[in-house]
mmCIF file of C-alpha atoms in Angstrom:
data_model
loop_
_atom_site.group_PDB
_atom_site.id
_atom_site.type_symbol
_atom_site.label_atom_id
_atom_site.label_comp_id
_atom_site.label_asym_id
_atom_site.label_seq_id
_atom_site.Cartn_x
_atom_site.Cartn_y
_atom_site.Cartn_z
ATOM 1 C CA UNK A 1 -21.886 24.432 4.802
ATOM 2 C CA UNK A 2 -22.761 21.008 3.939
ATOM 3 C CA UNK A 3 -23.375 18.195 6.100
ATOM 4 C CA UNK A 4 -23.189 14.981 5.482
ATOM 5 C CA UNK A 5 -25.809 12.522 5.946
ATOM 6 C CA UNK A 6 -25.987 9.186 6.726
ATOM 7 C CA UNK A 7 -28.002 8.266 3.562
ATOM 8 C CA UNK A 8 -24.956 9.835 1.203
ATOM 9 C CA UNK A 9 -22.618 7.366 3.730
ATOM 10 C CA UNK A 10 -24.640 4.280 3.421
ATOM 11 C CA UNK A 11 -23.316 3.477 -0.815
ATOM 12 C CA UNK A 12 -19.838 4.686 -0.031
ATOM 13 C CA UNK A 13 -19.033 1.395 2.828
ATOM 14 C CA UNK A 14 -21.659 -0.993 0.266
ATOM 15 C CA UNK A 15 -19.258 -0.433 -2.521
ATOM 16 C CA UNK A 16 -16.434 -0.899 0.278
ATOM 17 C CA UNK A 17 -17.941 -3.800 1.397
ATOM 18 C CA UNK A 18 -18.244 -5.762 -2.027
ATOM 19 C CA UNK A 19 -14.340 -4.225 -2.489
ATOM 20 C CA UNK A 20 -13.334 -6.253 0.777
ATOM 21 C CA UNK A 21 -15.566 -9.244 -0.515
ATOM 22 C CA UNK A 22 -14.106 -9.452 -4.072
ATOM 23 C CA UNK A 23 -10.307 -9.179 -2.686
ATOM 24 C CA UNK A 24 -11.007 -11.973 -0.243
ATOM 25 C CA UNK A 25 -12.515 -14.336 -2.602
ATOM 26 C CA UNK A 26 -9.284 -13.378 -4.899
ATOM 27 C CA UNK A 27 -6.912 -13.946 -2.332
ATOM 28 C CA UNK A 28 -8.623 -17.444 -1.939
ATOM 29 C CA UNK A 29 -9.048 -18.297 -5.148
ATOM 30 C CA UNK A 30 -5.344 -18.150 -5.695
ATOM 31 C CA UNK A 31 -4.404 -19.439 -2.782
ATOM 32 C CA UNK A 32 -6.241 -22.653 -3.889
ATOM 33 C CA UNK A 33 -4.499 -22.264 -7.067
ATOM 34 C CA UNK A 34 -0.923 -22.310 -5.729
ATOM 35 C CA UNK A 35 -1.898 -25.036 -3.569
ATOM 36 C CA UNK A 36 -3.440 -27.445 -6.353
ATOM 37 C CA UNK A 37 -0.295 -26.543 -8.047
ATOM 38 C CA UNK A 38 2.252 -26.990 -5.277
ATOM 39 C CA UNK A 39 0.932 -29.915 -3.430
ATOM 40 C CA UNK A 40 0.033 -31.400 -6.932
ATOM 41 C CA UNK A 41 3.357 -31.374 -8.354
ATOM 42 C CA UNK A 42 4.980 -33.381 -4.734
ATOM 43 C CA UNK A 43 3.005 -36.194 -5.414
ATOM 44 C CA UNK A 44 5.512 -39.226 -6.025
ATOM 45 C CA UNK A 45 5.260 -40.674 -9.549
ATOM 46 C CA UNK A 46 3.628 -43.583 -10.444
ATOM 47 C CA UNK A 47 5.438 -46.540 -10.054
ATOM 48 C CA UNK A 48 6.425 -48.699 -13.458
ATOM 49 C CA UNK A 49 5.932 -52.139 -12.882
ATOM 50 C CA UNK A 50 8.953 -54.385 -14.890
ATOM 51 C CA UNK A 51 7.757 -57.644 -15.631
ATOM 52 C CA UNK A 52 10.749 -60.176 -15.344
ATOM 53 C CA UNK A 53 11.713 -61.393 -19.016
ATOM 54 C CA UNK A 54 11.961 -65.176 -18.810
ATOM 55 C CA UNK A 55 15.379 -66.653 -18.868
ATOM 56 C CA UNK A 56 16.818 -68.407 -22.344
ATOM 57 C CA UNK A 57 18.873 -71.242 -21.544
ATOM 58 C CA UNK A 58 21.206 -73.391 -23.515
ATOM 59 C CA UNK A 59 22.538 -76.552 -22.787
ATOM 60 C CA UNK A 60 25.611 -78.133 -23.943
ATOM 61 C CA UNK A 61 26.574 -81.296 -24.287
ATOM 62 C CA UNK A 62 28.605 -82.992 -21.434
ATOM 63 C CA UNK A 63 32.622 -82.371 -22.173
ATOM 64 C CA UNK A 64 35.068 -84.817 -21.325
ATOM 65 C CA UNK A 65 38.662 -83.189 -20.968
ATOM 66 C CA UNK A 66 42.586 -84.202 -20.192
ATOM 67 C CA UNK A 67 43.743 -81.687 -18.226
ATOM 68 C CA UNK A 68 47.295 -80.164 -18.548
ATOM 69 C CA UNK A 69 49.971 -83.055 -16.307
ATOM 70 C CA UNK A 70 51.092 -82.623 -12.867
ATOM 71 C CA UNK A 71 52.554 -85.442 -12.065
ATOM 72 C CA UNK A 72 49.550 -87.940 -13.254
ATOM 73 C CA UNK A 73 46.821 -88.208 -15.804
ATOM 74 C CA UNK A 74 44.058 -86.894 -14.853
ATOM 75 C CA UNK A 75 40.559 -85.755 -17.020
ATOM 76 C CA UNK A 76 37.325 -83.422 -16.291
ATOM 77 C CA UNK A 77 33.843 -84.583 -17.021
ATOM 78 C CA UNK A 78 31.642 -81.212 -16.878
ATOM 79 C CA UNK A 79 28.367 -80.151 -18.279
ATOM 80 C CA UNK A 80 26.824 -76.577 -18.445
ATOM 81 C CA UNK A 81 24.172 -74.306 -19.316
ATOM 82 C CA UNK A 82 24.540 -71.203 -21.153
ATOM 83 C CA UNK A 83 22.089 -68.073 -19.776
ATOM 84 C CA UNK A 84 21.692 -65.923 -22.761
ATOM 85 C CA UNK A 85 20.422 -62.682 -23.115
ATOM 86 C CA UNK A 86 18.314 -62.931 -26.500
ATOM 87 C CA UNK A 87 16.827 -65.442 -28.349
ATOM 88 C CA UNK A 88 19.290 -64.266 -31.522
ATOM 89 C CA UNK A 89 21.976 -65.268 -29.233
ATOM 90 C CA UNK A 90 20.442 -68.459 -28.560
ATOM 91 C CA UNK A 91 20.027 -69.169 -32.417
ATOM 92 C CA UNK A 92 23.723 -68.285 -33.011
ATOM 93 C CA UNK A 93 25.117 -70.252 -30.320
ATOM 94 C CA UNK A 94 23.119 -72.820 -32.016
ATOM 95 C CA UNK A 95 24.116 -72.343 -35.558
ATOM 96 C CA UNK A 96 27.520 -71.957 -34.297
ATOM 97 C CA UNK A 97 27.599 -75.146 -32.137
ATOM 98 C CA UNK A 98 31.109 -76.765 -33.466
ATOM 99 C CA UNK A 99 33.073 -73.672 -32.681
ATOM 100 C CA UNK A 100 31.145 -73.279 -29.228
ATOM 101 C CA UNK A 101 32.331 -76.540 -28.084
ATOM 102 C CA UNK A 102 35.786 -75.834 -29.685
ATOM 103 C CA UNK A 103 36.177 -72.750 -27.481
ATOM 104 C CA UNK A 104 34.630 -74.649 -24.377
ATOM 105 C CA UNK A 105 37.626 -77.416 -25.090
ATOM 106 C CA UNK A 106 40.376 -75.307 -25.424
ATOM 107 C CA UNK A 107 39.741 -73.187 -22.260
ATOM 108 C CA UNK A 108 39.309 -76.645 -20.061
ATOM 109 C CA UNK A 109 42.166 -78.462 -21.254
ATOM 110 C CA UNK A 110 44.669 -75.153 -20.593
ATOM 111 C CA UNK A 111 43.942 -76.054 -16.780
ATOM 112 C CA UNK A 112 45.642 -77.966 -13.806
ATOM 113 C CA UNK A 113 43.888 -80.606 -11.839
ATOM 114 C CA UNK A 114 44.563 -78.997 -8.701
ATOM 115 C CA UNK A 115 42.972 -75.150 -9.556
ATOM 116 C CA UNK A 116 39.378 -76.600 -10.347
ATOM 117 C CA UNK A 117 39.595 -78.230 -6.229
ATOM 118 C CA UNK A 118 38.694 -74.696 -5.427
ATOM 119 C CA UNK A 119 35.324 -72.543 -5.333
ATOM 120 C CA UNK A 120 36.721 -69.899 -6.525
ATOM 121 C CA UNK A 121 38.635 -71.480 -9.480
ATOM 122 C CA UNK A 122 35.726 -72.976 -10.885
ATOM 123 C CA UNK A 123 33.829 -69.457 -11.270
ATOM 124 C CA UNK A 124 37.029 -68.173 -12.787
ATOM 125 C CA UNK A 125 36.495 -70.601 -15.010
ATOM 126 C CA UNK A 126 32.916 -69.808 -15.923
ATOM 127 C CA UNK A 127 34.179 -66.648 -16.606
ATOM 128 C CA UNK A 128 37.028 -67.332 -18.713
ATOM 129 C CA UNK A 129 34.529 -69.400 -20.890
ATOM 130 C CA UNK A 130 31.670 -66.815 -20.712
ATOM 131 C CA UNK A 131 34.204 -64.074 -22.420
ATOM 132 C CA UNK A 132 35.656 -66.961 -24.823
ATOM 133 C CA UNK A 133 32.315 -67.409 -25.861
ATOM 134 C CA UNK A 134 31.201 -63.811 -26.155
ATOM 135 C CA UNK A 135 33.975 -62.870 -28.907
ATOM 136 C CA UNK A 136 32.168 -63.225 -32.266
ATOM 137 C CA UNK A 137 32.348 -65.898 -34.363
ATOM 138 C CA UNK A 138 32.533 -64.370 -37.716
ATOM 139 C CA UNK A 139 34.161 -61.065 -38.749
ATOM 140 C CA UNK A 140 30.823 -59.166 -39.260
ATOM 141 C CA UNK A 141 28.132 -60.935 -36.715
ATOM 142 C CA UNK A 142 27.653 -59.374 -33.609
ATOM 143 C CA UNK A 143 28.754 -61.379 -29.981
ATOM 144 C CA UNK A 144 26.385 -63.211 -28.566
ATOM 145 C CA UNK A 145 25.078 -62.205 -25.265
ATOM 146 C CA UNK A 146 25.905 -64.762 -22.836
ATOM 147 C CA UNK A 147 24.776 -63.422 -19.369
ATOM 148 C CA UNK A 148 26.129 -66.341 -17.264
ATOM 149 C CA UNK A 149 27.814 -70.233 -17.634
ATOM 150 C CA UNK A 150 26.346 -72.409 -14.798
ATOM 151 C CA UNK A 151 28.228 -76.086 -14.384
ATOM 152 C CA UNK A 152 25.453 -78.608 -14.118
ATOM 153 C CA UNK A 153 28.063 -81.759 -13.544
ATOM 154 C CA UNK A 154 31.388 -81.321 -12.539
ATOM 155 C CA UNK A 155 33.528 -84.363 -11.857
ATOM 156 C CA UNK A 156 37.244 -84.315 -11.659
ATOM 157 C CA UNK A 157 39.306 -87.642 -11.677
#
């Protein structure tokens, strides 16, 4: 019978012991994987920063309007800026300057005295002129871009 002895034990738990070595540097290895990978992913994207694109203003001449009767003659004296989008709206707004002002004139004088006394009237008017002026002015050119119509004088007598 053959005994064992404890020299013939000795390179059986070495090679068990590097086994047990090599699986626990393994096991950390890709734990520090799935961490790098996890954990790396989570981090919240980098911001964008949006720098503000400076306003384009136009202004238009002051417009001096009779106002539809009710009961006495009364006119409007107003003046406004146009915020624009583009600087290609700004040039056609320009280049189209008689038929702005025609379209500013037309939408005034279709109003009654007494509407403009409120708040609310006068921004319905802004708007009404804001989409007057954002139809196109020639079959095939594109709308301007007016963003908003701000009234720099408004004086109703």
């Amino acid at each position: 019978m053959a005994t064992s002895t404890p020299k013939d034990q000795a390179p059986k738990s070495s090679k068990l012991i590097l086994l047990v070595i090599a699986l626990a540097v393994l096991v950390i290895a890709a734990g520090g994987a799935a961490a790098y990978f996890y954990l790396g992913a989570k981090q919240p994207p980098k911001e964008t920063v949006v720098l503000p694109v400076d306003p384009i203003f136009v202004a238009l001449e002051p417009f001096t309007v009779n106002l539809q009767p009710s009961g006495r003659a009364r006119f409007l004296h107003v003046a406004m800026t146009l915020k624009v989008a583009d600087a290609a709206s700004q040039t056609q707004l320009t280049q189209y300057l008689p038929e702005v002002r025609s379209r500013v004139l037309t939408v005034l004088s279709n109003r009654e005295s007494e509407t403009l006394l409120v708040a609310d009237e006068k921004s319905r008017l802004a708007n009404e002129i804001m989409v007057s002026l954002n139809q196109p002015f020639a079959p095939n050119l594109p709308s301007a871009k007016i963003a908003s119509v701000m009234f720099t004088t408004f004086m109703l007598q």
